Amino acid sequence: MNSFTLNNNILHAENVGLNQIALEFGTPCYVYSKAALTLAFERFSAGFIGSDHLVCFAVKSNPSLAILNLFAKLGAGFDIVSGGELARVLAAGGDPKKIVFSGVGKTAVEMQAALDAGIFCFNVESASELTRLNKVAAEMGKVAPVSLRVNPNVDAKTHPYISTGLKNNKFGVAYEDALSIYLQAAAMSNIAIHGVDCHIGSQITELSPFLDALDRVLLLVDALQQHGIEIQHIDAGGGIGICYSNETPPEFKVYAEAMRAKLGERKVRLVFEPGRALVGNAGVLLTKVEYLKHTEAKNFAIVDAAMNDLMRPALYDAYHDIKAVQTRLKDDVTPTLTYEIVGPVCESGDFLGHDRNLALAEGDLLAIMSAGAYGMSMASNYNTRPRAAEVMVDDGVCHLIRPREVIADLFALEKVLP
Ligand code: LLP
């Protein structure tokens, strides 16, 4: 289902015109569809009905409390990578017993908070981290449930910045070292081995890297069993891509069937950490054209959203479709030109889209599509720009889930020297 559709020449979020949302909440503004979020979660989970599984939404992709709360109500667990994300999940009503904690640099304080909360599992990414976790847990008189994140050395065939399962990445423990680190873990008094974890990258649009990685994980699970270590769950990570333009990522159903088939008769729980696939296409960034500027080389549409609001184009050269909120009527004379869609930030890298054919006038509204994942979560205050408002549409009702930041707040914590 696409929850952002044209209706009477106006792009809608569910059944609310994006022009109405801009009028009420201003721009730039992130707009999410509750129906699209819900459907994505339900579709992802549907493939695993009848088998023991846990879907842990990757909080980093969109940490909005309203979104976390929605997923928590739908039964989701959460994949966190910091004490901050732990606090968010708990504040949003997430169940600590469904939290997995990933990340290469967990501090002792973060470990303590997670042990206190009683999380489901630590995804440990190095031998040193294991030693530290054992010590922290011992000091607290607790036993830490762990999986080792193994690096299966599989090419996820995605952008190098978001590929994580190759030998030269900082993530996980080398596949060859995993068995010996598991044996060390087994001998630690305050560590309980629960699972094996792997996550090979993001925006993966082919099935084969997931299956190759799972093959390697299953070989490890069998080797561990031969050493008397029984694994209760396999965490297959996240990474399923979405369609930004013409990509054809594996359908959830196909992914689920293939992963289940690989598992065969093994009695282990499957854990997943999808982020983008659950939120990416459920959100847009609404922006207004401030100025049109025609130079000898290019036509620029300068909009009120910028790289600080949506960093993906600047950082990864990522493509996001850009649609006019209001389609021009047939007899409209506004020329269709090829535009650079750029923001007001003082960098040439501040673009949201290159070479877009659009008929634009100043004051027009544009929707930057597929902005629900890694949009607001990577937004910054660069150029002292307040971060955008966030709105969630729920069956005709618009909820302001985060107001636009106020400029005074941006430097409220700062001090000049006496
Ligand atoms: N699990 C772990 C351990 C991860 O590191 C990630 C993402 C996920 C799960 C979720 O991956 P997803 O299902 O969303 O692909 N900022 C980049 C993406 C960075 C992904 C980082 N890790 C972007 O905008 O494309």
Short mmCIF file of C-alpha atoms and ligand atoms in Angstrom, two decimals:
data_model
loop_
_atom_site.label_atom_id
_atom_site.label_comp_id
_atom_site.label_asym_id
_atom_site.label_seq_id
_atom_site.Cartn_x
_atom_site.Cartn_y
_atom_site.Cartn_z
CA MET A 1 0.00 0.00 0.00
CA ASN A 2 1.22 3.47 -0.79
CA SER A 3 -0.16 5.86 1.79
CA PHE A 4 0.93 8.94 -0.13
CA THR A 5 -1.31 9.21 -3.15
CA LEU A 6 -2.74 11.85 -5.46
CA ASN A 7 -6.33 12.78 -4.86
CA ASN A 8 -7.90 15.63 -6.82
CA ASN A 9 -4.44 16.69 -7.98
CA ILE A 10 -3.20 17.02 -4.40
CA LEU A 11 -0.74 14.62 -2.80
CA HIS A 12 -2.29 13.19 0.36
CA ALA A 13 -0.98 11.42 3.43
CA GLU A 14 -3.71 8.83 3.91
CA ASN A 15 -6.75 11.09 3.44
CA VAL A 16 -5.25 14.42 4.45
CA GLY A 17 -3.87 16.83 1.83
CA LEU A 18 -0.21 17.63 2.36
CA ASN A 19 -1.08 21.25 1.54
CA GLN A 20 -3.35 21.29 4.61
CA ILE A 21 -0.57 19.88 6.75
CA ALA A 22 1.84 22.54 5.50
CA LEU A 23 -0.72 25.21 6.29
CA GLU A 24 -1.29 23.96 9.80
CA PHE A 25 2.22 22.94 10.85
CA GLY A 26 4.51 24.85 8.48
CA THR A 27 7.48 23.55 6.53
CA PRO A 28 9.88 21.81 6.55
CA CYS A 29 7.86 19.06 8.17
CA TYR A 30 8.17 15.29 8.33
CA VAL A 31 4.84 13.57 7.76
CA TYR A 32 4.27 9.91 8.65
CA SER A 33 1.33 7.67 7.94
CA LYS A 34 0.26 5.49 10.85
CA ALA A 35 -1.45 3.09 8.46
CA ALA A 36 1.73 2.65 6.43
CA LEU A 37 3.83 2.08 9.54
CA THR A 38 1.36 -0.44 10.87
CA LEU A 39 1.07 -2.27 7.59
CA ALA A 40 4.83 -2.50 7.16
CA PHE A 41 5.24 -4.02 10.62
CA GLU A 42 2.37 -6.43 10.12
CA ARG A 43 3.57 -7.51 6.69
CA PHE A 44 7.09 -8.09 7.93
CA SER A 45 5.85 -10.14 10.87
CA ALA A 46 3.29 -12.09 8.84
CA GLY A 47 6.01 -14.12 7.16
CA PHE A 48 7.06 -15.57 10.50
CA ILE A 49 3.67 -16.45 11.95
CA GLY A 50 3.84 -19.98 13.29
CA SER A 51 7.54 -19.84 14.03
CA ASP A 52 9.17 -18.46 17.13
CA HIS A 53 10.36 -14.99 16.20
CA LEU A 54 10.94 -11.46 17.47
CA VAL A 55 10.97 -8.34 15.29
CA CYS A 56 13.19 -5.71 16.91
CA PHE A 57 12.69 -2.36 15.17
CA ALA A 58 16.07 -0.66 14.63
CA VAL A 59 15.52 2.51 16.65
CA LYS A 60 18.26 4.46 14.86
CA SER A 61 16.22 4.54 11.67
CA ASN A 62 13.52 6.62 13.34
CA PRO A 63 13.57 7.11 17.11
CA SER A 64 10.38 9.18 17.39
CA LEU A 65 8.55 8.26 20.59
CA ALA A 66 5.26 8.11 18.70
CA ILE A 67 6.68 5.60 16.24
CA LEU A 68 8.34 3.52 18.97
CA ASN A 69 5.09 3.56 20.92
CA LEU A 70 3.11 2.44 17.89
CA PHE A 71 5.48 -0.46 17.22
CA ALA A 72 5.54 -1.40 20.91
CA LYS A 73 1.75 -1.65 20.85
CA LEU A 74 1.98 -3.86 17.78
CA GLY A 75 4.24 -6.21 19.75
CA ALA A 76 7.63 -5.16 18.41
CA GLY A 77 10.91 -5.44 20.22
CA PHE A 78 13.70 -2.94 19.62
CA ASP A 79 17.29 -2.93 18.44
CA ILE A 80 19.18 -0.18 20.27
CA VAL A 81 22.74 1.10 19.96
CA SER A 82 23.05 3.52 22.87
CA GLY A 83 21.89 4.35 26.35
CA GLY A 84 19.92 7.16 24.76
CA GLU A 85 17.99 4.76 22.56
CA LEU A 86 17.37 2.52 25.59
CA ALA A 87 15.86 5.47 27.46
CA ARG A 88 13.69 6.35 24.45
CA VAL A 89 12.34 2.84 24.10
CA LEU A 90 11.49 2.67 27.80
CA ALA A 91 9.89 6.14 27.67
CA ALA A 92 7.80 5.00 24.70
CA GLY A 93 6.48 1.97 26.58
CA GLY A 94 8.74 -0.62 24.91
CA ASP A 95 9.19 -3.96 26.66
CA PRO A 96 12.79 -4.24 27.96
CA LYS A 97 12.59 -8.01 27.61
CA LYS A 98 12.34 -7.49 23.84
CA ILE A 99 15.40 -5.25 23.48
CA VAL A 100 18.64 -6.26 21.77
CA PHE A 101 21.61 -3.98 22.29
CA SER A 102 23.99 -3.71 19.31
CA GLY A 103 26.98 -1.44 18.72
CA VAL A 104 30.76 -1.62 18.85
CA GLY A 105 31.35 0.90 21.63
CA LYS A 106 29.02 0.19 24.55
CA THR A 107 30.21 2.01 27.65
CA ALA A 108 30.11 0.51 31.15
CA VAL A 109 27.36 3.00 32.06
CA GLU A 110 25.27 1.89 29.08
CA MET A 111 25.81 -1.76 30.01
CA GLN A 112 24.65 -1.05 33.56
CA ALA A 113 21.50 0.69 32.34
CA ALA A 114 20.68 -2.20 30.04
CA LEU A 115 21.32 -4.79 32.77
CA ASP A 116 19.15 -2.77 35.14
CA ALA A 117 16.36 -2.68 32.59
CA GLY A 118 16.66 -6.45 32.04
CA ILE A 119 17.07 -6.47 28.26
CA PHE A 120 16.68 -9.55 26.10
CA CYS A 121 20.22 -9.71 24.74
CA PHE A 122 23.52 -7.88 24.28
CA ASN A 123 24.92 -8.25 20.78
CA VAL A 124 28.59 -8.27 21.71
CA GLU A 125 30.98 -7.05 19.04
CA SER A 126 34.46 -7.83 20.43
CA ALA A 127 36.35 -9.98 22.94
CA SER A 128 37.18 -6.85 24.96
CA GLU A 129 33.52 -5.89 25.16
CA LEU A 130 32.72 -9.39 26.42
CA THR A 131 35.32 -9.07 29.20
CA ARG A 132 33.95 -5.68 30.19
CA LEU A 133 30.35 -6.88 30.16
CA ASN A 134 31.27 -9.85 32.35
CA LYS A 135 32.91 -7.46 34.85
CA VAL A 136 30.04 -4.97 34.86
CA ALA A 137 27.49 -7.75 35.30
CA ALA A 138 29.54 -9.31 38.13
CA GLU A 139 29.69 -5.98 39.96
CA MET A 140 25.90 -5.78 39.73
CA GLY A 141 25.38 -9.41 40.72
CA LYS A 142 23.71 -10.08 37.37
CA VAL A 143 24.20 -12.41 34.44
CA ALA A 144 24.29 -10.76 31.01
CA PRO A 145 22.50 -12.56 28.15
CA VAL A 146 24.68 -12.39 25.04
CA SER A 147 24.97 -13.14 21.36
CA LEU A 148 28.21 -12.56 19.54
CA ARG A 149 27.81 -10.45 16.45
CA VAL A 150 29.79 -12.38 13.88
CA ASN A 151 31.08 -10.82 10.75
CA PRO A 152 30.34 -13.38 8.05
CA ASN A 153 32.45 -11.63 5.41
CA VAL A 154 29.53 -11.44 3.00
CA ASP A 155 29.22 -8.65 0.45
CA ALA A 156 25.85 -6.96 0.96
CA LYS A 157 26.27 -5.19 -2.40
CA THR A 158 25.20 -1.85 -1.04
CA HIS A 159 26.74 1.60 -0.54
CA PRO A 160 30.19 1.19 1.12
CA TYR A 161 29.22 3.49 4.01
CA ILE A 162 26.34 1.20 4.98
CA SER A 163 27.94 -2.18 4.34
CA THR A 164 28.88 -3.80 7.63
CA GLY A 165 29.52 -7.50 7.03
CA LEU A 166 32.86 -7.38 5.25
CA LYS A 167 36.23 -8.21 6.77
CA ASN A 168 37.42 -4.62 6.61
CA ASN A 169 34.40 -3.26 8.56
CA LYS A 170 34.67 -2.38 12.24
CA PHE A 171 31.62 -4.46 13.13
CA GLY A 172 31.33 -7.80 14.88
CA VAL A 173 33.99 -10.43 15.52
CA ALA A 174 35.78 -12.12 12.65
CA TYR A 175 33.99 -15.31 11.66
CA GLU A 176 37.19 -17.31 12.17
CA ASP A 177 37.54 -16.06 15.76
CA ALA A 178 33.92 -16.55 16.77
CA LEU A 179 34.18 -20.11 18.09
CA SER A 180 37.11 -19.36 20.38
CA ILE A 181 35.42 -16.21 21.73
CA TYR A 182 32.25 -18.22 22.40
CA LEU A 183 34.36 -20.72 24.35
CA GLN A 184 35.80 -17.83 26.38
CA ALA A 185 32.29 -16.55 26.98
CA ALA A 186 31.15 -19.97 28.14
CA ALA A 187 33.80 -19.87 30.85
CA MET A 188 32.73 -16.44 32.16
CA SER A 189 30.71 -16.48 35.36
CA ASN A 190 28.42 -13.54 34.54
CA ILE A 191 27.78 -14.19 30.88
CA ALA A 192 25.01 -16.43 29.55
CA ILE A 193 25.25 -17.38 25.89
CA HIS A 194 21.84 -17.02 24.25
CA GLY A 195 22.38 -16.51 20.55
CA VAL A 196 24.38 -15.70 17.46
CA ASP A 197 23.93 -12.37 15.73
CA CYS A 198 24.89 -10.91 12.38
CA HIS A 199 23.98 -7.79 10.46
CA ILE A 200 25.63 -7.31 7.10
CA GLY A 201 24.48 -3.89 5.97
CA SER A 202 21.59 -1.69 4.99
CA GLN A 203 19.48 -1.00 1.89
CA ILE A 204 20.21 -4.52 0.63
CA THR A 205 18.13 -5.23 -2.45
CA GLU A 206 19.07 -8.85 -3.14
CA LEU A 207 18.14 -11.94 -1.20
CA SER A 208 21.38 -13.86 -1.65
CA PRO A 209 23.59 -11.92 0.83
CA PHE A 210 21.08 -12.63 3.62
CA LEU A 211 21.04 -16.33 2.78
CA ASP A 212 24.82 -16.55 2.47
CA ALA A 213 25.21 -14.88 5.86
CA LEU A 214 22.65 -17.21 7.45
CA ASP A 215 24.46 -20.24 5.98
CA ARG A 216 27.63 -19.16 7.72
CA VAL A 217 25.81 -18.44 10.97
CA LEU A 218 24.21 -21.89 10.89
CA LEU A 219 27.61 -23.54 10.41
CA LEU A 220 28.75 -21.71 13.52
CA VAL A 221 25.62 -22.74 15.43
CA ASP A 222 26.39 -26.39 14.58
CA ALA A 223 30.03 -26.02 15.61
CA LEU A 224 28.95 -24.48 18.91
CA GLN A 225 26.59 -27.37 19.52
CA GLN A 226 29.46 -29.79 19.08
CA HIS A 227 31.20 -27.89 21.86
CA GLY A 228 28.16 -28.22 24.10
CA ILE A 229 26.89 -24.67 23.52
CA GLU A 230 23.18 -24.61 22.66
CA ILE A 231 21.97 -21.50 20.89
CA GLN A 232 18.44 -20.30 21.66
CA HIS A 233 18.15 -17.62 19.00
CA ILE A 234 19.66 -16.42 15.78
CA ASP A 235 19.56 -12.68 15.17
CA ALA A 236 19.66 -12.11 11.42
CA GLY A 237 19.97 -8.32 11.76
CA GLY A 238 18.19 -5.83 9.56
CA GLY A 239 19.08 -4.47 6.17
CA ILE A 240 16.18 -5.19 3.81
CA GLY A 241 16.10 -2.38 1.30
CA ILE A 242 13.17 -0.32 0.11
CA CYS A 243 12.23 1.14 -3.24
CA TYR A 244 13.47 4.73 -3.56
CA SER A 245 13.26 4.79 -7.35
CA ASN A 246 13.39 1.51 -9.26
CA GLU A 247 15.02 -0.90 -6.84
CA THR A 248 13.35 -4.28 -6.39
CA PRO A 249 14.20 -5.42 -2.87
CA PRO A 250 13.05 -8.88 -1.82
CA GLU A 251 9.43 -8.96 -0.73
CA PHE A 252 8.99 -9.64 2.98
CA LYS A 253 7.14 -12.86 2.22
CA VAL A 254 9.91 -14.16 -0.02
CA TYR A 255 12.57 -13.14 2.50
CA ALA A 256 10.70 -14.84 5.35
CA GLU A 257 10.13 -18.06 3.42
CA ALA A 258 13.76 -18.27 2.35
CA MET A 259 15.08 -17.60 5.85
CA ARG A 260 12.70 -20.12 7.41
CA ALA A 261 13.61 -22.72 4.82
CA LYS A 262 17.31 -22.34 5.63
CA LEU A 263 16.60 -22.84 9.30
CA GLY A 264 14.94 -26.19 8.57
CA GLU A 265 13.97 -28.16 11.65
CA ARG A 266 16.20 -26.29 14.06
CA LYS A 267 14.35 -25.18 17.18
CA VAL A 268 15.74 -21.69 17.49
CA ARG A 269 13.99 -18.38 17.69
CA LEU A 270 14.60 -15.98 14.81
CA VAL A 271 15.26 -12.34 15.70
CA PHE A 272 15.27 -9.53 13.14
CA GLU A 273 16.33 -5.91 13.34
CA PRO A 274 14.60 -4.13 10.45
CA GLY A 275 14.66 -0.35 10.43
CA ARG A 276 14.33 1.17 6.98
CA ALA A 277 11.92 -1.49 5.71
CA LEU A 278 9.38 -0.57 8.43
CA VAL A 279 9.53 3.21 8.26
CA GLY A 280 11.27 4.34 5.06
CA ASN A 281 8.27 4.53 2.79
CA ALA A 282 5.91 5.60 5.58
CA GLY A 283 7.25 9.14 5.75
CA VAL A 284 7.85 12.17 3.54
CA LEU A 285 9.60 15.46 4.10
CA LEU A 286 7.36 18.33 3.17
CA THR A 287 9.11 21.47 1.98
CA LYS A 288 8.31 24.77 0.29
CA VAL A 289 10.03 26.37 -2.71
CA GLU A 290 11.44 29.66 -1.47
CA TYR A 291 13.17 30.85 -4.63
CA LEU A 292 13.73 29.86 -8.22
CA LYS A 293 17.10 30.85 -9.61
CA HIS A 294 18.04 30.37 -13.22
CA THR A 295 21.74 30.52 -14.04
CA GLU A 296 23.51 29.87 -17.30
CA ALA A 297 24.30 26.29 -16.27
CA LYS A 298 21.43 25.26 -14.03
CA ASN A 299 17.96 25.95 -12.76
CA PHE A 300 17.87 25.92 -8.99
CA ALA A 301 14.83 25.48 -6.79
CA ILE A 302 15.86 26.67 -3.36
CA VAL A 303 13.60 25.01 -0.82
CA ASP A 304 13.23 25.48 2.92
CA ALA A 305 14.48 21.97 3.79
CA ALA A 306 18.20 21.30 3.65
CA MET A 307 20.94 18.78 4.24
CA ASN A 308 20.53 19.31 7.98
CA ASP A 309 16.95 18.03 7.68
CA LEU A 310 17.67 15.15 5.29
CA MET A 311 21.32 14.25 5.10
CA ARG A 312 21.10 11.17 2.90
CA PRO A 313 21.55 12.87 -0.48
CA ALA A 314 24.59 14.85 0.71
CA LEU A 315 26.14 11.96 2.60
CA TYR A 316 25.51 8.97 0.34
CA ASP A 317 24.44 10.67 -2.88
CA ALA A 318 21.15 8.94 -2.09
CA TYR A 319 18.18 9.35 -4.41
CA HIS A 320 14.80 10.43 -3.06
CA ASP A 321 11.90 10.98 -5.40
CA ILE A 322 10.59 14.56 -5.23
CA LYS A 323 6.94 15.20 -6.04
CA ALA A 324 4.91 18.35 -6.38
CA VAL A 325 2.20 18.41 -3.71
CA GLN A 326 -0.20 20.07 -6.14
CA THR A 327 -0.23 18.87 -9.74
CA ARG A 328 -0.56 21.73 -12.22
CA LEU A 329 -3.62 21.73 -14.41
CA LYS A 330 -3.32 21.07 -18.16
CA ASP A 331 -3.73 24.70 -19.19
CA ASP A 332 -1.16 25.95 -16.68
CA VAL A 333 1.70 27.69 -18.47
CA THR A 334 4.41 27.14 -15.84
CA PRO A 335 7.29 25.59 -17.76
CA THR A 336 8.65 22.18 -16.81
CA LEU A 337 12.39 22.61 -16.32
CA THR A 338 15.22 20.47 -15.05
CA TYR A 339 15.94 21.61 -11.52
CA GLU A 340 18.56 21.17 -8.87
CA ILE A 341 16.55 20.97 -5.67
CA VAL A 342 18.76 22.58 -3.05
CA GLY A 343 18.52 23.90 0.49
CA PRO A 344 19.66 27.17 2.07
CA VAL A 345 22.74 25.68 3.79
CA CYS A 346 26.08 27.17 2.80
CA GLU A 347 27.59 24.12 1.11
CA SER A 348 27.44 22.95 -2.47
CA GLY A 349 26.75 19.48 -1.06
CA ASP A 350 23.44 20.81 0.23
CA PHE A 351 21.16 19.26 -2.33
CA LEU A 352 18.07 17.10 -2.04
CA GLY A 353 17.85 16.07 -5.66
CA HIS A 354 19.66 16.56 -8.97
CA ASP A 355 18.12 17.01 -12.40
CA ARG A 356 14.45 16.82 -11.49
CA ASN A 357 11.94 17.69 -14.17
CA LEU A 358 9.30 19.79 -12.46
CA ALA A 359 7.02 22.71 -13.24
CA LEU A 360 7.69 24.97 -10.29
CA ALA A 361 6.73 28.39 -8.98
CA GLU A 362 7.92 30.08 -5.83
CA GLY A 363 5.72 29.08 -2.90
CA ASP A 364 5.02 25.59 -4.29
CA LEU A 365 5.10 22.65 -1.93
CA LEU A 366 7.22 19.58 -2.61
CA ALA A 367 7.24 16.19 -0.95
CA ILE A 368 10.56 14.43 -0.63
CA MET A 369 9.49 10.83 -0.71
CA SER A 370 10.69 7.78 1.26
CA ALA A 371 12.11 9.97 3.99
CA GLY A 372 10.79 8.00 6.98
CA ALA A 373 14.08 6.22 7.66
CA TYR A 374 17.33 7.97 8.55
CA GLY A 375 15.72 11.32 7.83
CA MET A 376 14.81 13.01 11.09
CA SER A 377 17.08 10.60 12.96
CA MET A 378 20.15 12.03 11.23
CA ALA A 379 18.96 15.64 11.22
CA SER A 380 21.17 18.27 12.81
CA ASN A 381 21.15 21.95 13.70
CA TYR A 382 23.84 22.85 11.16
CA ASN A 383 23.63 26.54 10.24
CA THR A 384 21.62 26.98 13.48
CA ARG A 385 18.54 25.66 11.80
CA PRO A 386 15.77 24.37 14.05
CA ARG A 387 14.92 20.77 13.30
CA ALA A 388 11.67 20.20 11.43
CA ALA A 389 8.27 19.48 12.93
CA GLU A 390 7.00 15.89 12.77
CA VAL A 391 3.37 15.00 12.18
CA MET A 392 1.70 11.60 12.18
CA VAL A 393 -1.52 11.16 10.25
CA ASP A 394 -3.96 8.67 11.71
CA ASP A 395 -7.12 8.16 9.73
CA GLY A 396 -7.79 11.79 8.91
CA VAL A 397 -6.40 13.23 12.12
CA CYS A 398 -3.01 14.94 12.19
CA HIS A 399 -1.00 14.64 15.36
CA LEU A 400 1.97 16.90 15.96
CA ILE A 401 4.38 14.33 17.40
CA ARG A 402 7.29 16.76 17.66
CA PRO A 403 6.96 20.50 17.28
CA ARG A 404 9.50 22.44 15.27
CA GLU A 405 12.45 23.42 17.42
CA VAL A 406 12.56 26.97 18.71
CA ILE A 407 15.68 28.96 17.81
CA ALA A 408 16.39 30.10 21.37
CA ASP A 409 16.57 26.45 22.45
CA LEU A 410 19.37 25.80 20.01
CA PHE A 411 21.85 27.77 22.09
CA ALA A 412 20.12 27.63 25.46
CA LEU A 413 22.81 25.35 26.91
CA GLU A 414 25.70 27.49 25.75
CA LYS A 415 27.65 30.03 27.81
CA VAL A 416 30.01 32.84 27.01
CA LEU A 417 33.18 33.21 29.12
CA PRO A 418 32.81 35.39 32.23
N1 LLP B 1 20.91 -3.64 13.08
C1 LLP B 1 22.11 -3.05 13.14
C2 LLP B 1 23.11 -3.61 14.03
C3 LLP B 1 22.38 -1.92 12.35
O1 LLP B 1 23.58 -1.36 12.43
C4 LLP B 1 21.37 -1.40 11.51
C5 LLP B 1 21.62 -0.21 10.69
C6 LLP B 1 20.13 -2.03 11.50
C7 LLP B 1 19.93 -3.16 12.29
C8 LLP B 1 18.99 -1.54 10.66
O2 LLP B 1 19.27 -1.60 9.31
P1 LLP B 1 18.09 -1.31 8.24
O3 LLP B 1 17.06 -2.40 8.36
O4 LLP B 1 17.53 0.00 8.55
O5 LLP B 1 18.80 -1.33 6.95
N2 LLP B 1 22.08 6.08 7.62
C9 LLP B 1 22.11 5.07 6.58
C10 LLP B 1 21.80 3.70 7.10
C11 LLP B 1 22.72 3.26 8.23
C12 LLP B 1 22.36 1.89 8.76
C13 LLP B 1 23.08 1.61 10.03
N3 LLP B 1 22.75 0.38 10.65
C14 LLP B 1 21.15 5.50 5.47
O6 LLP B 1 20.55 6.56 5.57
O7 LLP B 1 21.04 4.81 4.47
#
